[in-house]
């Protein structure tokens, strides 16, 4: 059956998509694009099944859906694999893309392939380089010397985010080393406060816990970074880069007397040690930080027993603000001056602080921060937690950084009209050392664009997270050769309405993508600051593992047996730990998606991956999950066959059923259709609990199976119900439902509500009837439990405003018992079309537990209909 419909379904979307872009509401469904490893895994199948289901659902709702796909194609894995196989990363990557594209087509995913992008193609990374240069022009891309994380196996630098809790590389698993190198950074700290504050503008009902994850990552932006030039005792500048120190007290700048450094600060070098000053290990350095305003010398000390701000390795000594700093300064005969006046009515004013003298600390904090930024010795407001983004990678297969190094002009950006800086072609890789760009002398040596001197290209390439930080914008205009994307298209098609991907990317990737979009907003290239309206972070697909307790080795399933309820190694009888873990070859718990598709078919596999658990939770992969799915599909298949059979029976055969019974079954079908339709629509549209949507669809099939054959023919509500069921299932199972619809439409129809001449995939999403009764719910404080419900026809419910809804609920017994006469602090009204409306009353005077709430509503629930 799937082979029969496969070509039709694949061509169906292409034909629909190439039509002229219609003036309909857009809906942008974005799934995180894959690294082209060559083989889809079950995690891929799950995420792309979810995105395809949501795309198909919104098309049925009349939306102009954007559902693109591309390839996150740069990075170490491709380079390492190419080395192992003795070919170029380019050959390896494009071969894998071809293979994986076919696998995605075989899944019947309705991607807009005319929007396809590949990050390793010059037509894409030209614009990555363009955005980098824009950031360089704005002072957001820069180089500095720093201690960095070095992967000794992959021989490249890693960002902090790419190291696990054990200090190992996320890719190679090697223990990370520390090296002092000159690296490229993007100044994400310049946007930290905007990114933190921007989280207040997203919908908490949609972003949920991602908001707090992002806030924790960024940190409270309650300070800034101040920069100090460094000089030796002989007054010579000894470092290329200034010393950066984060402080939450920039208003104390005129009271700085010294600077403290942690033992792991990069300046704690034996060559700079001057003398030890106490038994705690404190060392004075032979370097001085130059005060950025006064020009005075500030002594530097390495002090182990200091309480440094979180994630920092330095601290300003301000004796006028801090008692510990005062004691240290006095003990070491460091001169300092008082900068804080007496406390008068809890208001202290600054002293000896130049133009800021007389201000209170809060006022001075803001103005000093602005002054430091304007005078180029201070940063924007930022947190102590957040570092700038290290993007340098010492490998070949990445976007070249578009700058050259000239002995005369120093760092020189490549002119915009000379982009892209294209990677040199390397036909064969033999080891990691040969893969560096430093070996490609013809590419490396160039003339300076400014003075014409001999110069060299930058040989570091960009972290692949840079490529994936703006790909969602390129999708909108992927063939544009004049700019990264049209501002008009970005304006009309952004933000992304639904972004689907692994929760492991909800911190780093999401932060970087938001940073890029905020920057592009300031450049007037996009019209929205926040790029993503809604997030669906799906859980991993886990496989069962069997680990021998004696040897610690992972076993294959056939090497294990169950004896007296305990898993043991068949050959040794050693006990075996049975757990669920991320699928991997080394743990023998991986599943080849093609094997699953060959055994169960595409649609049943799609339905299985969406069933049982919420998309947001981990999926424990077992073939047992197919049992209820196949049973449900069989029930729907039999139901369509039953309907076709009933419709072919002559009318005289149905005369035995009394009219009263026929009307009863019609009413039952009317109720079942509307109830299950409103539930399925709500879960598609609001909660994304597709597993519950499946349960509800099979629930409708169960109700329809109860209708006897004699009550089907001539029953318009049965016909509407079955048609609605097939349409509701079609986003998940397009081939299965195409065949069901073909059979279903083979007999005479009673209603013109549907387009009987078209496929199920071309229908309109069914609607809840206007005369079906829906609930208006009363809720109290943050309880999700509805304390009371007032039912009314859908038409009346959707005409309610807050005042009318509130007045209706104020007449109920529950309101009288709990809220009458109480102080109502706030009232919120929310309408969920075709499902319910709710009024939430907030009152500090009302204290009710969840248990009590459930008890109070138990009687009301019993009175509701069986659904």
PDB file of N, CA and C in Angstrom, residues 313-352:
ATOM      1  N   UNK A 313      38.218  35.125  37.327  1.00  0.00           N
ATOM      2  CA  UNK A 313      39.540  34.839  37.885  1.00  0.00           C
ATOM      3  C   UNK A 313      40.253  36.127  38.306  1.00  0.00           C
ATOM      4  N   UNK A 314      39.463  37.177  38.489  1.00  0.00           N
ATOM      5  CA  UNK A 314      40.046  38.456  38.894  1.00  0.00           C
ATOM      6  C   UNK A 314      39.016  39.268  39.665  1.00  0.00           C
ATOM      7  N   UNK A 315      39.519  40.247  40.408  1.00  0.00           N
ATOM      8  CA  UNK A 315      38.630  41.056  41.245  1.00  0.00           C
ATOM      9  C   UNK A 315      39.292  42.402  41.501  1.00  0.00           C
ATOM     10  N   UNK A 316      38.516  43.463  41.424  1.00  0.00           N
ATOM     11  CA  UNK A 316      39.025  44.797  41.723  1.00  0.00           C
ATOM     12  C   UNK A 316      39.075  45.005  43.235  1.00  0.00           C
ATOM     13  N   UNK A 317      40.182  45.566  43.713  1.00  0.00           N
ATOM     14  CA  UNK A 317      40.286  45.940  45.115  1.00  0.00           C
ATOM     15  C   UNK A 317      39.801  47.364  45.305  1.00  0.00           C
ATOM     16  N   UNK A 318      38.668  47.523  45.997  1.00  0.00           N
ATOM     17  CA  UNK A 318      38.082  48.848  46.240  1.00  0.00           C
ATOM     18  C   UNK A 318      37.897  48.993  47.743  1.00  0.00           C
ATOM     19  N   UNK A 319      38.928  49.422  48.478  1.00  0.00           N
ATOM     20  CA  UNK A 319      38.856  49.499  49.942  1.00  0.00           C
ATOM     21  C   UNK A 319      37.714  50.369  50.459  1.00  0.00           C
ATOM     22  N   UNK A 320      37.321  51.376  49.693  1.00  0.00           N
ATOM     23  CA  UNK A 320      36.225  52.232  50.138  1.00  0.00           C
ATOM     24  C   UNK A 320      34.878  51.553  50.129  1.00  0.00           C
ATOM     25  N   UNK A 321      34.761  50.423  49.431  1.00  0.00           N
ATOM     26  CA  UNK A 321      33.502  49.688  49.344  1.00  0.00           C
ATOM     27  C   UNK A 321      33.537  48.379  50.126  1.00  0.00           C
ATOM     28  N   UNK A 322      34.721  47.786  50.248  1.00  0.00           N
ATOM     29  CA  UNK A 322      34.809  46.410  50.736  1.00  0.00           C
ATOM     30  C   UNK A 322      35.795  46.331  51.895  1.00  0.00           C
ATOM     31  N   UNK A 323      35.349  45.794  53.039  1.00  0.00           N
ATOM     32  CA  UNK A 323      36.185  45.720  54.228  1.00  0.00           C
ATOM     33  C   UNK A 323      37.386  44.808  54.005  1.00  0.00           C
ATOM     34  N   UNK A 324      37.188  43.701  53.290  1.00  0.00           N
ATOM     35  CA  UNK A 324      38.298  42.796  53.011  1.00  0.00           C
ATOM     36  C   UNK A 324      39.367  43.460  52.165  1.00  0.00           C
ATOM     37  N   UNK A 325      38.920  44.247  51.179  1.00  0.00           N
ATOM     38  CA  UNK A 325      39.885  44.982  50.350  1.00  0.00           C
ATOM     39  C   UNK A 325      40.641  46.018  51.182  1.00  0.00           C
ATOM     40  N   UNK A 326      39.932  46.658  52.130  1.00  0.00           N
ATOM     41  CA  UNK A 326      40.585  47.656  52.988  1.00  0.00           C
ATOM     42  C   UNK A 326      41.665  47.007  53.848  1.00  0.00           C
ATOM     43  N   UNK A 327      41.332  45.857  54.431  1.00  0.00           N
ATOM     44  CA  UNK A 327      42.297  45.168  55.285  1.00  0.00           C
ATOM     45  C   UNK A 327      43.523  44.735  54.478  1.00  0.00           C
ATOM     46  N   UNK A 328      43.304  44.235  53.259  1.00  0.00           N
ATOM     47  CA  UNK A 328      44.414  43.796  52.418  1.00  0.00           C
ATOM     48  C   UNK A 328      45.284  44.997  52.040  1.00  0.00           C
ATOM     49  N   UNK A 329      44.653  46.097  51.672  1.00  0.00           N
ATOM     50  CA  UNK A 329      45.411  47.283  51.278  1.00  0.00           C
ATOM     51  C   UNK A 329      46.231  47.826  52.450  1.00  0.00           C
ATOM     52  N   UNK A 330      45.619  47.891  53.631  1.00  0.00           N
ATOM     53  CA  UNK A 330      46.341  48.414  54.792  1.00  0.00           C
ATOM     54  C   UNK A 330      47.505  47.509  55.169  1.00  0.00           C
ATOM     55  N   UNK A 331      47.266  46.182  55.100  1.00  0.00           N
ATOM     56  CA  UNK A 331      48.309  45.227  55.487  1.00  0.00           C
ATOM     57  C   UNK A 331      49.505  45.298  54.543  1.00  0.00           C
ATOM     58  N   UNK A 332      49.252  45.667  53.286  1.00  0.00           N
ATOM     59  CA  UNK A 332      50.331  45.695  52.296  1.00  0.00           C
ATOM     60  C   UNK A 332      50.744  47.114  51.919  1.00  0.00           C
ATOM     61  N   UNK A 333      50.321  48.104  52.786  1.00  0.00           N
ATOM     62  CA  UNK A 333      50.713  49.495  52.622  1.00  0.00           C
ATOM     63  C   UNK A 333      50.381  50.029  51.226  1.00  0.00           C
ATOM     64  N   UNK A 334      49.182  49.639  50.746  1.00  0.00           N
ATOM     65  CA  UNK A 334      48.684  50.138  49.467  1.00  0.00           C
ATOM     66  C   UNK A 334      47.854  51.387  49.745  1.00  0.00           C
ATOM     67  N   UNK A 335      48.217  52.492  49.120  1.00  0.00           N
ATOM     68  CA  UNK A 335      47.477  53.727  49.362  1.00  0.00           C
ATOM     69  C   UNK A 335      46.108  53.667  48.677  1.00  0.00           C
ATOM     70  N   UNK A 336      45.120  54.243  49.341  1.00  0.00           N
ATOM     71  CA  UNK A 336      43.773  54.291  48.779  1.00  0.00           C
ATOM     72  C   UNK A 336      43.050  55.507  49.330  1.00  0.00           C
ATOM     73  N   UNK A 337      41.986  55.900  48.644  1.00  0.00           N
ATOM     74  CA  UNK A 337      41.246  57.061  49.122  1.00  0.00           C
ATOM     75  C   UNK A 337      39.775  56.712  49.304  1.00  0.00           C
ATOM     76  N   UNK A 338      39.172  57.418  50.223  1.00  0.00           N
ATOM     77  CA  UNK A 338      37.758  57.181  50.531  1.00  0.00           C
ATOM     78  C   UNK A 338      36.890  57.748  49.406  1.00  0.00           C
ATOM     79  N   UNK A 339      35.961  56.969  48.919  1.00  0.00           N
ATOM     80  CA  UNK A 339      35.086  57.440  47.834  1.00  0.00           C
ATOM     81  C   UNK A 339      33.617  57.384  48.212  1.00  0.00           C
ATOM     82  N   UNK A 340      33.332  57.057  49.464  1.00  0.00           N
ATOM     83  CA  UNK A 340      31.942  56.919  49.887  1.00  0.00           C
ATOM     84  C   UNK A 340      31.695  57.775  51.116  1.00  0.00           C
ATOM     85  N   UNK A 341      30.710  58.648  51.009  1.00  0.00           N
ATOM     86  CA  UNK A 341      30.377  59.539  52.110  1.00  0.00           C
ATOM     87  C   UNK A 341      29.573  58.831  53.183  1.00  0.00           C
ATOM     88  N   UNK A 342      29.217  59.544  54.263  1.00  0.00           N
ATOM     89  CA  UNK A 342      28.441  58.950  55.361  1.00  0.00           C
ATOM     90  C   UNK A 342      27.036  58.574  54.922  1.00  0.00           C
ATOM     91  N   UNK A 343      26.480  57.575  55.613  1.00  0.00           N
ATOM     92  CA  UNK A 343      25.127  57.093  55.326  1.00  0.00           C
ATOM     93  C   UNK A 343      24.120  58.044  55.957  1.00  0.00           C
ATOM     94  N   UNK A 344      23.368  58.755  55.122  1.00  0.00           N
ATOM     95  CA  UNK A 344      22.336  59.668  55.598  1.00  0.00           C
ATOM     96  C   UNK A 344      20.993  59.189  55.066  1.00  0.00           C
ATOM     97  N   UNK A 345      20.163  58.705  56.003  1.00  0.00           N
ATOM     98  CA  UNK A 345      18.848  58.176  55.618  1.00  0.00           C
ATOM     99  C   UNK A 345      18.981  57.099  54.540  1.00  0.00           C
ATOM    100  N   UNK A 346      19.926  56.161  54.760  1.00  0.00           N
ATOM    101  CA  UNK A 346      20.162  55.028  53.843  1.00  0.00           C
ATOM    102  C   UNK A 346      20.538  55.484  52.435  1.00  0.00           C
ATOM    103  N   UNK A 347      21.175  56.623  52.347  1.00  0.00           N
ATOM    104  CA  UNK A 347      21.573  57.150  51.049  1.00  0.00           C
ATOM    105  C   UNK A 347      23.023  57.623  51.142  1.00  0.00           C
ATOM    106  N   UNK A 348      23.931  56.856  50.535  1.00  0.00           N
ATOM    107  CA  UNK A 348      25.338  57.224  50.551  1.00  0.00           C
ATOM    108  C   UNK A 348      25.727  57.844  49.217  1.00  0.00           C
ATOM    109  N   UNK A 349      26.513  58.927  49.294  1.00  0.00           N
ATOM    110  CA  UNK A 349      26.928  59.654  48.107  1.00  0.00           C
ATOM    111  C   UNK A 349      28.424  59.462  47.871  1.00  0.00           C
ATOM    112  N   UNK A 350      28.813  59.501  46.586  1.00  0.00           N
ATOM    113  CA  UNK A 350      30.212  59.303  46.238  1.00  0.00           C
ATOM    114  C   UNK A 350      31.048  60.538  46.563  1.00  0.00           C
ATOM    115  N   UNK A 351      32.287  60.280  46.976  1.00  0.00           N
ATOM    116  CA  UNK A 351      33.279  61.311  47.207  1.00  0.00           C
ATOM    117  C   UNK A 351      34.460  61.087  46.266  1.00  0.00           C
ATOM    118  N   UNK A 352      35.215  62.117  46.005  1.00  0.00           N
ATOM    119  CA  UNK A 352      36.480  61.998  45.260  1.00  0.00           C
ATOM    120  C   UNK A 352      36.326  61.183  43.976  1.00  0.00           C
TER     121      UNK A 352
END
